[in-house]
CSV table of C-alpha atoms and ligand atoms in Angstrom, one decimal:
chain,number,residue,atom,x,y,z
A,1,MET,CA,166.9,117.6,148.3
A,2,ARG,CA,167.4,117.6,144.6
A,3,THR,CA,165.2,118.6,141.7
A,4,VAL,CA,163.4,116.3,139.3
A,5,ASP,CA,165.7,117.5,136.5
A,6,GLU,CA,168.8,116.9,138.6
A,7,HIS,CA,167.8,113.4,139.4
A,8,LEU,CA,166.8,112.7,135.8
A,9,THR,CA,170.1,114.1,134.5
A,10,GLU,CA,172.1,111.8,136.7
A,11,ILE,CA,170.0,108.8,135.4
A,12,LEU,CA,170.4,109.7,131.8
A,13,GLY,CA,174.1,110.2,132.3
A,14,SER,CA,174.4,106.6,133.4
A,15,VAL,CA,172.4,104.7,130.8
A,16,ALA,CA,173.4,103.9,127.2
A,17,PRO,CA,171.7,102.4,124.1
A,18,LEU,CA,171.8,98.6,124.2
A,19,PRO,CA,174.2,97.0,121.6
A,20,PRO,CA,172.5,96.3,118.2
A,21,LEU,CA,171.2,92.9,117.4
A,22,ASP,CA,170.3,91.1,114.2
A,23,LEU,CA,166.7,89.7,114.5
A,24,ALA,CA,164.3,87.9,112.2
A,25,LEU,CA,161.6,90.3,111.1
A,26,LEU,CA,158.8,89.2,113.3
A,27,GLU,CA,161.0,88.9,116.3
A,28,ALA,CA,161.8,92.6,115.8
A,29,GLN,CA,158.2,93.8,116.3
A,30,GLY,CA,158.2,96.6,118.9
A,31,THR,CA,162.0,97.1,118.8
A,32,VAL,CA,163.7,100.1,117.4
A,33,LEU,CA,165.7,100.0,114.1
A,34,ALA,CA,169.4,100.5,114.5
A,35,GLU,CA,170.0,100.8,110.8
A,36,SER,CA,168.3,102.7,108.0
A,37,VAL,CA,166.8,100.3,105.5
A,38,SER,CA,166.5,101.2,101.8
A,39,ALA,CA,164.8,99.5,98.9
A,40,PRO,CA,167.2,97.4,96.7
A,41,VAL,CA,164.7,97.6,93.8
A,42,PRO,CA,161.8,99.8,92.9
A,43,LEU,CA,158.3,98.9,94.3
A,44,PRO,CA,156.4,97.7,92.4
A,45,PRO,CA,159.5,96.2,90.7
A,46,PHE,CA,157.7,96.1,87.2
A,47,ASP,CA,154.6,97.7,85.6
A,48,ASN,CA,151.6,95.6,86.4
A,49,SER,CA,147.9,95.5,86.3
A,50,ALA,CA,145.7,97.0,89.0
A,51,MET,CA,142.6,95.0,88.0
A,52,ASP,CA,141.5,91.7,86.6
A,53,GLY,CA,140.8,92.6,82.9
A,54,TYR,CA,142.3,92.9,79.5
A,55,ALA,CA,145.6,94.6,78.5
A,56,VAL,CA,145.1,96.7,75.4
A,57,VAL,CA,146.5,99.5,73.3
A,58,ALA,CA,144.3,102.4,74.4
A,59,ALA,CA,144.0,103.8,70.9
A,60,ASP,CA,142.4,100.6,69.7
A,61,ILE,CA,139.4,101.1,72.0
A,62,ALA,CA,139.0,104.9,71.8
A,63,ALA,CA,135.6,104.5,70.1
A,64,ALA,CA,134.2,101.8,72.4
A,65,THR,CA,130.8,102.6,73.9
A,66,GLU,CA,128.0,100.5,75.4
A,67,ALA,CA,126.1,100.8,72.2
A,68,GLY,CA,129.1,100.2,70.0
A,69,PRO,CA,131.6,97.9,71.8
A,70,VAL,CA,135.0,97.1,70.2
A,71,ALA,CA,135.8,93.4,69.7
A,72,LEU,CA,139.5,92.3,70.1
A,73,PRO,CA,141.0,88.8,69.7
A,74,VAL,CA,142.4,87.5,73.1
A,75,VAL,CA,145.9,86.1,72.5
A,76,GLY,CA,146.4,84.6,75.9
A,77,ASP,CA,146.2,84.9,79.7
A,78,ILE,CA,148.8,86.6,82.0
A,79,VAL,CA,148.5,85.8,85.6
A,80,ALA,CA,150.4,87.2,88.7
A,81,GLY,CA,153.8,85.5,88.9
A,82,ASP,CA,154.2,85.2,85.1
A,83,SER,CA,157.7,86.0,84.0
A,84,GLY,CA,156.7,89.2,82.2
A,85,VAL,CA,158.0,88.3,78.7
A,86,SER,CA,154.6,88.5,77.0
A,87,ALA,CA,153.7,91.1,74.4
A,88,ILE,CA,150.7,92.2,72.4
A,89,ARG,CA,150.4,94.0,69.1
A,90,PRO,CA,147.9,96.7,68.1
A,91,GLY,CA,144.5,95.2,67.4
A,92,LEU,CA,145.0,92.3,70.0
A,93,THR,CA,144.5,91.9,73.7
A,94,ALA,CA,145.6,89.6,76.5
A,95,ARG,CA,143.5,88.7,79.5
A,96,ILE,CA,145.4,89.9,82.6
A,97,MET,CA,145.0,89.4,86.4
A,98,THR,CA,145.7,91.9,89.2
A,99,GLY,CA,149.5,92.0,89.9
A,100,ALA,CA,150.5,90.3,86.6
A,101,PRO,CA,153.2,92.0,84.5
A,102,LEU,CA,151.9,94.3,81.8
A,103,PRO,CA,152.7,92.8,78.4
A,104,ALA,CA,155.0,94.8,76.2
A,105,GLY,CA,153.1,96.9,73.7
A,106,ALA,CA,150.0,97.4,76.0
A,107,ASP,CA,149.4,100.8,77.5
A,108,ALA,CA,146.1,100.3,79.4
A,109,VAL,CA,144.1,97.7,81.3
A,110,ILE,CA,140.4,97.5,80.8
A,111,PRO,CA,138.6,96.0,83.9
A,112,VAL,CA,136.6,92.9,83.2
A,113,GLU,CA,133.5,94.8,84.4
A,114,TRP,CA,133.7,97.0,81.2
A,115,THR,CA,133.6,94.0,78.9
A,116,ASP,CA,131.6,90.9,78.1
A,117,GLY,CA,134.4,88.7,79.7
A,118,GLY,CA,135.1,86.9,76.4
A,119,ASN,CA,137.7,84.1,76.1
A,120,ALA,CA,138.6,84.0,72.4
A,121,THR,CA,137.3,87.5,71.6
A,122,VAL,CA,136.3,90.2,74.1
A,123,ARG,CA,133.9,93.0,73.5
A,124,ILE,CA,134.9,96.2,75.3
A,125,SER,CA,132.2,98.8,75.9
A,126,ARG,CA,134.2,101.7,77.4
A,127,ALA,CA,137.2,103.7,76.2
A,128,ALA,CA,140.1,104.4,78.5
A,129,PRO,CA,143.2,106.7,78.4
A,130,PRO,CA,146.7,105.3,78.3
A,131,GLY,CA,147.9,104.3,81.7
A,132,ASN,CA,144.4,103.1,82.8
A,133,TYR,CA,144.7,100.7,85.8
A,134,ILE,CA,148.4,100.3,85.4
A,135,ARG,CA,150.6,100.3,88.5
A,136,ARG,CA,154.0,101.8,87.3
A,137,ALA,CA,157.3,100.4,88.5
A,138,GLY,CA,158.6,102.6,91.4
A,139,GLU,CA,155.3,104.5,92.0
A,140,ASP,CA,155.3,103.2,95.6
A,141,VAL,CA,159.0,103.2,96.5
A,142,LEU,CA,162.0,104.2,94.3
A,143,ALA,CA,165.1,102.0,94.1
A,144,GLY,CA,167.5,103.2,96.8
A,145,GLN,CA,164.8,105.0,98.7
A,146,VAL,CA,165.0,104.8,102.6
A,147,VAL,CA,161.8,103.1,103.7
A,148,ALA,CA,162.6,103.0,107.5
A,149,GLU,CA,165.0,105.2,109.3
A,150,ALA,CA,167.2,104.2,112.2
A,151,GLY,CA,165.5,105.1,115.4
A,152,THR,CA,162.0,104.2,114.3
A,153,ARG,CA,159.9,101.7,116.3
A,154,ILE,CA,159.0,98.6,114.2
A,155,THR,CA,155.2,98.5,113.9
A,156,ALA,CA,153.1,96.1,111.9
A,157,ALA,CA,153.0,98.5,108.9
A,158,ARG,CA,156.8,98.8,109.0
A,159,ILE,CA,157.2,95.1,109.2
A,160,GLY,CA,155.1,94.9,106.0
A,161,MET,CA,157.3,97.5,104.4
A,162,LEU,CA,160.6,95.8,105.4
A,163,ALA,CA,159.4,92.4,104.1
A,164,ALA,CA,158.2,94.1,100.8
A,165,VAL,CA,161.8,95.4,100.2
A,166,GLY,CA,163.1,91.9,100.7
A,167,ARG,CA,164.4,92.0,104.3
A,168,SER,CA,164.1,88.8,106.4
A,169,ARG,CA,166.2,90.2,109.2
A,170,VAL,CA,166.9,93.7,110.6
A,171,THR,CA,169.4,95.2,112.9
A,172,VAL,CA,167.6,96.6,116.0
A,173,ARG,CA,168.1,97.7,119.5
A,174,PRO,CA,166.6,94.9,121.5
A,175,LYS,CA,163.8,95.5,124.0
A,176,PRO,CA,165.4,96.3,127.3
A,177,ARG,CA,164.9,93.4,129.8
A,178,ILE,CA,163.7,95.0,133.0
A,179,VAL,CA,163.3,93.0,136.2
A,180,VAL,CA,160.6,94.4,138.5
A,181,VAL,CA,160.6,93.5,142.2
A,182,SER,CA,158.4,94.6,145.1
A,183,THR,CA,159.5,94.5,148.7
A,184,GLY,CA,157.3,94.4,151.8
A,185,ASP,CA,156.2,92.0,154.5
A,186,GLU,CA,152.6,93.1,154.2
A,187,LEU,CA,152.3,92.2,150.5
A,188,ARG,CA,150.4,89.1,149.3
A,189,GLU,CA,149.9,87.8,145.8
A,190,PRO,CA,146.6,88.7,144.1
A,191,GLY,CA,144.4,85.5,144.1
A,192,THR,CA,145.4,84.6,147.6
A,193,SER,CA,143.5,85.6,150.8
A,194,LEU,CA,144.5,88.4,153.1
A,195,ALA,CA,145.1,88.3,156.8
A,196,PRO,CA,144.7,91.4,158.9
A,197,GLY,CA,147.3,94.0,158.1
A,198,GLN,CA,148.0,92.6,154.6
A,199,ILE,CA,147.3,94.0,151.1
A,200,TRP,CA,147.5,92.6,147.7
A,201,GLU,CA,150.7,93.4,145.9
A,202,SER,CA,150.0,95.7,142.9
A,203,ASN,CA,153.1,97.7,142.1
A,204,SER,CA,155.1,95.0,140.4
A,205,PHE,CA,152.2,94.1,138.1
A,206,MET,CA,151.7,97.8,137.2
A,207,LEU,CA,155.3,98.4,136.6
A,208,THR,CA,155.9,95.3,134.6
A,209,ALA,CA,153.0,96.4,132.4
A,210,ALA,CA,154.5,100.0,132.2
A,211,VAL,CA,157.8,98.5,131.0
A,212,ALA,CA,155.9,96.9,128.1
A,213,GLU,CA,154.2,100.2,127.4
A,214,ALA,CA,157.6,101.9,127.3
A,215,GLY,CA,158.9,99.4,124.8
A,216,GLY,CA,160.8,97.0,127.1
A,217,THR,CA,160.2,93.5,128.3
A,218,GLY,CA,159.3,93.3,132.0
A,219,PHE,CA,160.0,90.3,134.2
A,220,ARG,CA,158.0,90.4,137.4
A,221,GLN,CA,159.7,88.7,140.3
A,222,ALA,CA,158.1,87.3,143.5
A,223,THR,CA,157.8,89.9,146.3
A,224,VAL,CA,160.8,90.0,148.6
A,225,GLN,CA,160.4,90.2,152.3
A,226,ASP,CA,161.8,93.1,154.3
A,227,GLU,CA,165.0,91.3,155.2
A,228,PRO,CA,168.3,92.6,154.1
A,229,ALA,CA,169.8,89.3,153.2
A,230,LYS,CA,166.8,88.4,151.0
A,231,VAL,CA,166.9,91.7,149.2
A,232,LEU,CA,170.6,91.4,148.5
A,233,GLU,CA,170.2,87.8,147.3
A,234,MET,CA,167.4,88.8,144.9
A,235,LEU,CA,169.4,91.7,143.4
A,236,HIS,CA,172.5,89.5,143.0
A,237,ASP,CA,170.4,86.8,141.2
A,238,GLN,CA,168.7,89.2,138.9
A,239,LEU,CA,171.7,91.3,137.8
A,240,VAL,CA,172.9,88.6,135.4
A,241,ARG,CA,169.7,88.6,133.3
A,242,ALA,CA,168.6,92.2,133.4
A,243,ASP,CA,169.4,95.3,131.5
A,244,ALA,CA,167.9,97.2,134.4
A,245,ILE,CA,166.2,96.5,137.7
A,246,VAL,CA,163.3,98.4,139.2
A,247,THR,CA,162.4,97.9,142.8
A,248,THR,CA,159.5,99.4,144.8
A,249,GLY,CA,159.2,100.0,148.5
A,250,GLY,CA,161.6,100.2,151.3
A,251,VAL,CA,163.3,103.5,150.4
A,252,SER,CA,161.8,106.1,152.8
A,253,MET,CA,162.4,106.8,156.4
A,254,GLY,CA,160.8,103.7,158.2
A,255,THR,CA,162.6,101.2,160.3
A,256,ARG,CA,162.0,98.4,157.7
A,257,ASP,CA,163.2,100.3,154.7
A,258,VAL,CA,165.6,97.6,153.7
A,259,VAL,CA,166.2,98.5,150.1
A,260,LYS,CA,167.8,101.7,151.2
A,261,GLU,CA,169.6,100.0,154.0
A,262,VAL,CA,171.3,97.4,151.9
A,263,LEU,CA,172.0,99.4,148.8
A,264,SER,CA,173.3,102.7,150.3
A,265,GLY,CA,176.8,103.0,149.1
A,266,THR,CA,176.7,99.7,147.1
A,267,GLY,CA,177.9,100.2,143.5
A,268,THR,CA,177.1,103.8,142.6
A,269,VAL,CA,173.6,103.6,144.2
A,270,SER,CA,172.6,106.7,146.2
A,271,PHE,CA,169.3,107.8,147.8
A,272,HIS,CA,167.8,111.3,147.5
A,273,LYS,CA,164.7,113.2,148.4
A,274,VAL,CA,163.5,114.6,145.1
A,275,ARG,CA,161.4,117.8,145.1
A,276,MET,CA,158.3,116.2,143.6
A,277,ARG,CA,154.9,115.0,144.6
A,278,PRO,CA,154.2,112.2,144.6
A,279,GLY,CA,157.5,110.3,144.6
A,280,LYS,CA,159.9,112.1,147.0
A,281,PRO,CA,162.1,109.2,148.1
A,282,GLN,CA,164.2,108.0,145.1
A,283,GLY,CA,167.3,105.9,144.7
A,284,PHE,CA,169.3,105.2,141.6
A,285,GLY,CA,172.7,103.9,140.6
A,286,LEU,CA,174.6,101.2,138.9
A,287,LEU,CA,175.2,97.7,140.4
A,288,GLU,CA,177.8,95.8,138.5
A,289,GLY,CA,177.1,98.2,135.6
A,290,ILE,CA,173.4,97.5,135.6
A,291,PRO,CA,171.1,100.5,136.3
A,292,VAL,CA,168.9,100.0,139.4
A,293,PHE,CA,165.9,102.2,140.1
A,294,THR,CA,164.6,102.0,143.6
A,295,LEU,CA,161.2,103.6,143.4
A,296,PRO,CA,159.0,104.4,146.4
A,297,GLY,CA,156.3,101.9,147.6
A,298,ASN,CA,153.2,103.9,147.4
A,299,PRO,CA,151.6,102.8,144.2
A,300,VAL,CA,150.9,106.2,142.7
A,301,SER,CA,154.4,107.4,143.7
A,302,ALA,CA,155.9,104.3,142.0
A,303,TYR,CA,153.9,104.9,138.8
A,304,VAL,CA,154.7,108.6,138.5
A,305,SER,CA,158.4,107.8,139.3
A,306,PHE,CA,158.4,105.2,136.5
A,307,GLN,CA,157.0,107.7,134.0
A,308,VAL,CA,159.3,110.5,135.0
A,309,PHE,CA,162.6,108.6,135.5
A,310,VAL,CA,162.5,105.1,134.3
A,311,ARG,CA,160.6,105.6,131.0
A,312,PRO,CA,163.1,108.1,129.6
A,313,ALA,CA,166.0,105.8,130.6
A,314,LEU,CA,164.3,102.9,128.8
A,315,ARG,CA,164.0,105.1,125.7
A,316,VAL,CA,167.7,105.8,125.8
A,317,MET,CA,168.5,102.1,126.0
A,318,GLN,CA,166.4,101.6,122.9
A,319,GLY,CA,168.3,104.3,121.0
A,320,LEU,CA,165.4,106.9,121.2
A,321,PRO,CA,165.5,110.4,122.6
A,322,PRO,CA,164.6,110.5,126.3
A,323,GLU,CA,161.4,112.3,125.7
A,324,PRO,CA,158.7,112.3,128.4
A,325,LEU,CA,155.3,111.0,127.7
A,326,PRO,CA,153.6,112.9,124.9
A,327,THR,CA,152.7,116.3,126.3
A,328,VAL,CA,150.0,118.8,125.4
A,329,SER,CA,149.2,122.3,126.6
A,330,ALA,CA,145.8,122.3,128.2
A,331,VAL,CA,143.5,124.8,130.0
A,332,VAL,CA,142.8,124.0,133.6
A,333,ALA,CA,139.0,123.9,134.1
A,334,GLU,CA,139.2,124.7,137.9
A,335,ASP,CA,141.5,126.4,140.3
A,336,VAL,CA,144.5,124.2,141.2
A,337,LYS,CA,146.8,124.5,144.2
A,338,SER,CA,150.3,123.1,144.4
A,339,PRO,CA,153.0,122.9,147.1
A,340,ALA,CA,155.8,125.5,146.8
A,341,GLY,CA,159.1,124.2,145.7
A,342,LEU,CA,157.9,120.8,144.5
A,343,ARG,CA,157.1,119.6,141.0
A,344,HIS,CA,153.5,118.4,141.3
A,345,PHE,CA,152.1,115.6,139.2
A,346,LEU,CA,148.4,115.6,139.6
A,347,ARG,CA,146.2,112.9,138.2
A,348,GLY,CA,144.0,114.5,135.6
A,349,ARG,CA,141.3,114.0,133.1
A,350,LEU,CA,142.1,115.5,129.7
A,351,SER,CA,139.5,116.2,127.1
A,352,PHE,CA,139.5,117.8,123.7
A,353,THR,CA,136.5,120.0,123.0
A,354,ARG,CA,135.9,122.9,120.6
A,355,GLY,CA,139.5,122.9,119.4
A,356,PHE,CA,141.4,122.9,122.6
A,357,TYR,CA,142.4,120.6,125.5
A,358,THR,CA,140.8,121.0,128.9
A,359,VAL,CA,142.0,119.3,132.0
A,360,THR,CA,140.6,118.7,135.5
A,361,ALA,CA,142.0,117.0,138.5
A,362,ALA,CA,140.9,113.4,138.6
A,363,GLY,CA,139.6,112.8,142.1
A,364,VAL,CA,141.6,112.3,145.3
A,365,GLN,CA,145.4,112.7,145.0
A,366,GLY,CA,146.9,110.7,147.8
A,367,SER,CA,149.9,108.7,146.8
A,368,HIS,CA,148.2,105.4,147.9
A,369,GLN,CA,145.0,106.1,145.9
A,370,LEU,CA,145.2,104.0,142.8
A,371,GLY,CA,141.5,104.5,142.1
A,372,SER,CA,142.0,108.0,140.8
A,373,LEU,CA,145.1,107.0,138.9
A,374,SER,CA,143.4,104.2,137.1
A,375,SER,CA,140.6,106.6,136.0
A,376,ALA,CA,143.0,109.3,134.9
A,377,ASN,CA,144.2,109.7,131.4
A,378,ALA,CA,146.8,112.4,132.1
A,379,LEU,CA,149.3,113.8,134.6
A,380,ILE,CA,149.1,117.6,135.1
A,381,GLU,CA,152.7,118.8,135.6
A,382,ILE,CA,152.8,121.9,137.8
A,383,PRO,CA,156.3,123.5,137.9
A,384,GLU,CA,158.1,124.0,141.2
A,385,ASP,CA,157.6,127.7,141.3
A,386,VAL,CA,153.9,127.7,140.8
A,387,GLU,CA,151.6,127.5,143.9
A,388,ALA,CA,148.3,128.3,142.4
A,389,MET,CA,146.7,128.1,139.0
A,390,PRO,CA,143.5,129.9,138.5
A,391,ALA,CA,140.9,128.2,136.2
A,392,GLY,CA,141.7,129.2,132.6
A,393,SER,CA,145.5,129.0,133.0
A,394,HIS,CA,147.5,127.0,130.6
A,395,VAL,CA,149.4,124.0,131.9
A,396,GLU,CA,151.5,121.2,130.5
A,397,VAL,CA,149.8,117.8,130.6
A,398,MET,CA,151.4,114.4,130.0
A,399,ARG,CA,149.1,112.0,128.3
A,400,LEU,CA,149.1,108.6,129.9
A,401,PRO,CA,149.2,105.5,127.6
A,402,SER,CA,145.7,104.5,126.7
B,501,AMP,P1,157.2,101.6,151.7
B,501,AMP,O1,157.9,102.6,150.8
B,501,AMP,O2,157.8,100.2,151.6
B,501,AMP,O3,157.2,102.0,153.1
B,501,AMP,O4,155.7,101.5,151.3
B,501,AMP,C1,154.9,102.6,151.3
B,501,AMP,C2,153.4,102.2,151.2
B,501,AMP,O5,153.2,101.6,149.9
B,501,AMP,C3,152.9,101.2,152.2
B,501,AMP,O6,151.6,101.6,152.5
B,501,AMP,C4,153.0,99.9,151.5
B,501,AMP,O7,152.1,99.0,152.0
B,501,AMP,C5,152.7,100.3,150.1
B,501,AMP,N1,153.3,99.4,149.1
B,501,AMP,C6,154.6,99.2,149.1
B,501,AMP,N2,154.9,98.3,148.1
B,501,AMP,C7,153.7,98.0,147.5
B,501,AMP,C8,153.3,97.1,146.4
B,501,AMP,N3,154.2,96.4,145.8
B,501,AMP,N4,152.0,97.0,146.1
B,501,AMP,C9,151.1,97.7,146.8
B,501,AMP,N5,151.4,98.6,147.8
B,501,AMP,C10,152.7,98.7,148.2
B,502,MG,MG1,157.7,98.5,152.6
């Protein structure tokens, strides 16, 4: 038997960040930056108008009111995209559009709504201070400023920022490609009918989706029968295209536990009983340098094992710290019991009321019972040395992706 921490330490010691890759901006969505990106020019690059209106010298219209508007001759139109070489002199104005470069000599923009909208002459009925509705060069981002640090995930807003500083490509850690395979003679594809003794296969769907939630790309494979030759053939085929392989089933103490049978002593793969519930039977190692996680078959065990062991490894592959799921400290709303010597992951319902988090166990806790997992939003993590938690105790709770 080994502890959760011992098993995780072995895993994290065997995985490394994927080599950086240069990707077109939109292809980089959801990946993690491997470079820090800075702005080559200030943003905005030039002083420009924040409104459709008229560029003026503020002092010229200091006396303007509704009752006594100031009339100014309009010398021209400046639209967004103009080269920015225009200028006005005191006593004149230019019509200007949002985003157009401020003409030299102007120090304020009067929105069209404060005027009669005139073409040759405009009557302005409100005064404005210098700087009115002007967006100054560099007021968003300074030249040389880092706009995205290495190690940040590329979200939609960051893609906008990167494009705005002129980047068409970025250097990222690619999404880890994770092959997910279930094993078991009893498993049938959802959408087909069941004979007695059969169940619909669910783990590979769940884990492929969990890979995506963890920032990877999951490739679900067809279920493999409990036959040693088939399991070996599948692993051999998948090694060439995977950054890691996740299997479920076939790793406990049964007579048909073929994953354990064929992989024991292959590469660096070894099997252990880990002091946790659910998820006791675990295997991990490298096959031809590729990490292989052999998770248990019971669906909740497979899910919890993924979050506890595979997710941190996927983060390392992306160049991120191997943090667990986001964790909060919560108050348990009812007494909770936990087996001695095991790290216990209880499905929970976490809520935030009156300024603090409260958690309750989410229904039945058998490792085959997906119903309570799918209605849970948290995993209550009870340390190995705790056997009972009275209502009101504080406990660490992992928030599940929602
Ligand atoms: P095993 O570890 O292969 O002995 O499987 C343990 C339990 O999990 C059995 O009840 C299996 O039927 C079930 N199981 C294994 N793999 C899957 C799967 N991919 N989808 C749903 N249930 C599974
Ligand atoms: Mg099985």
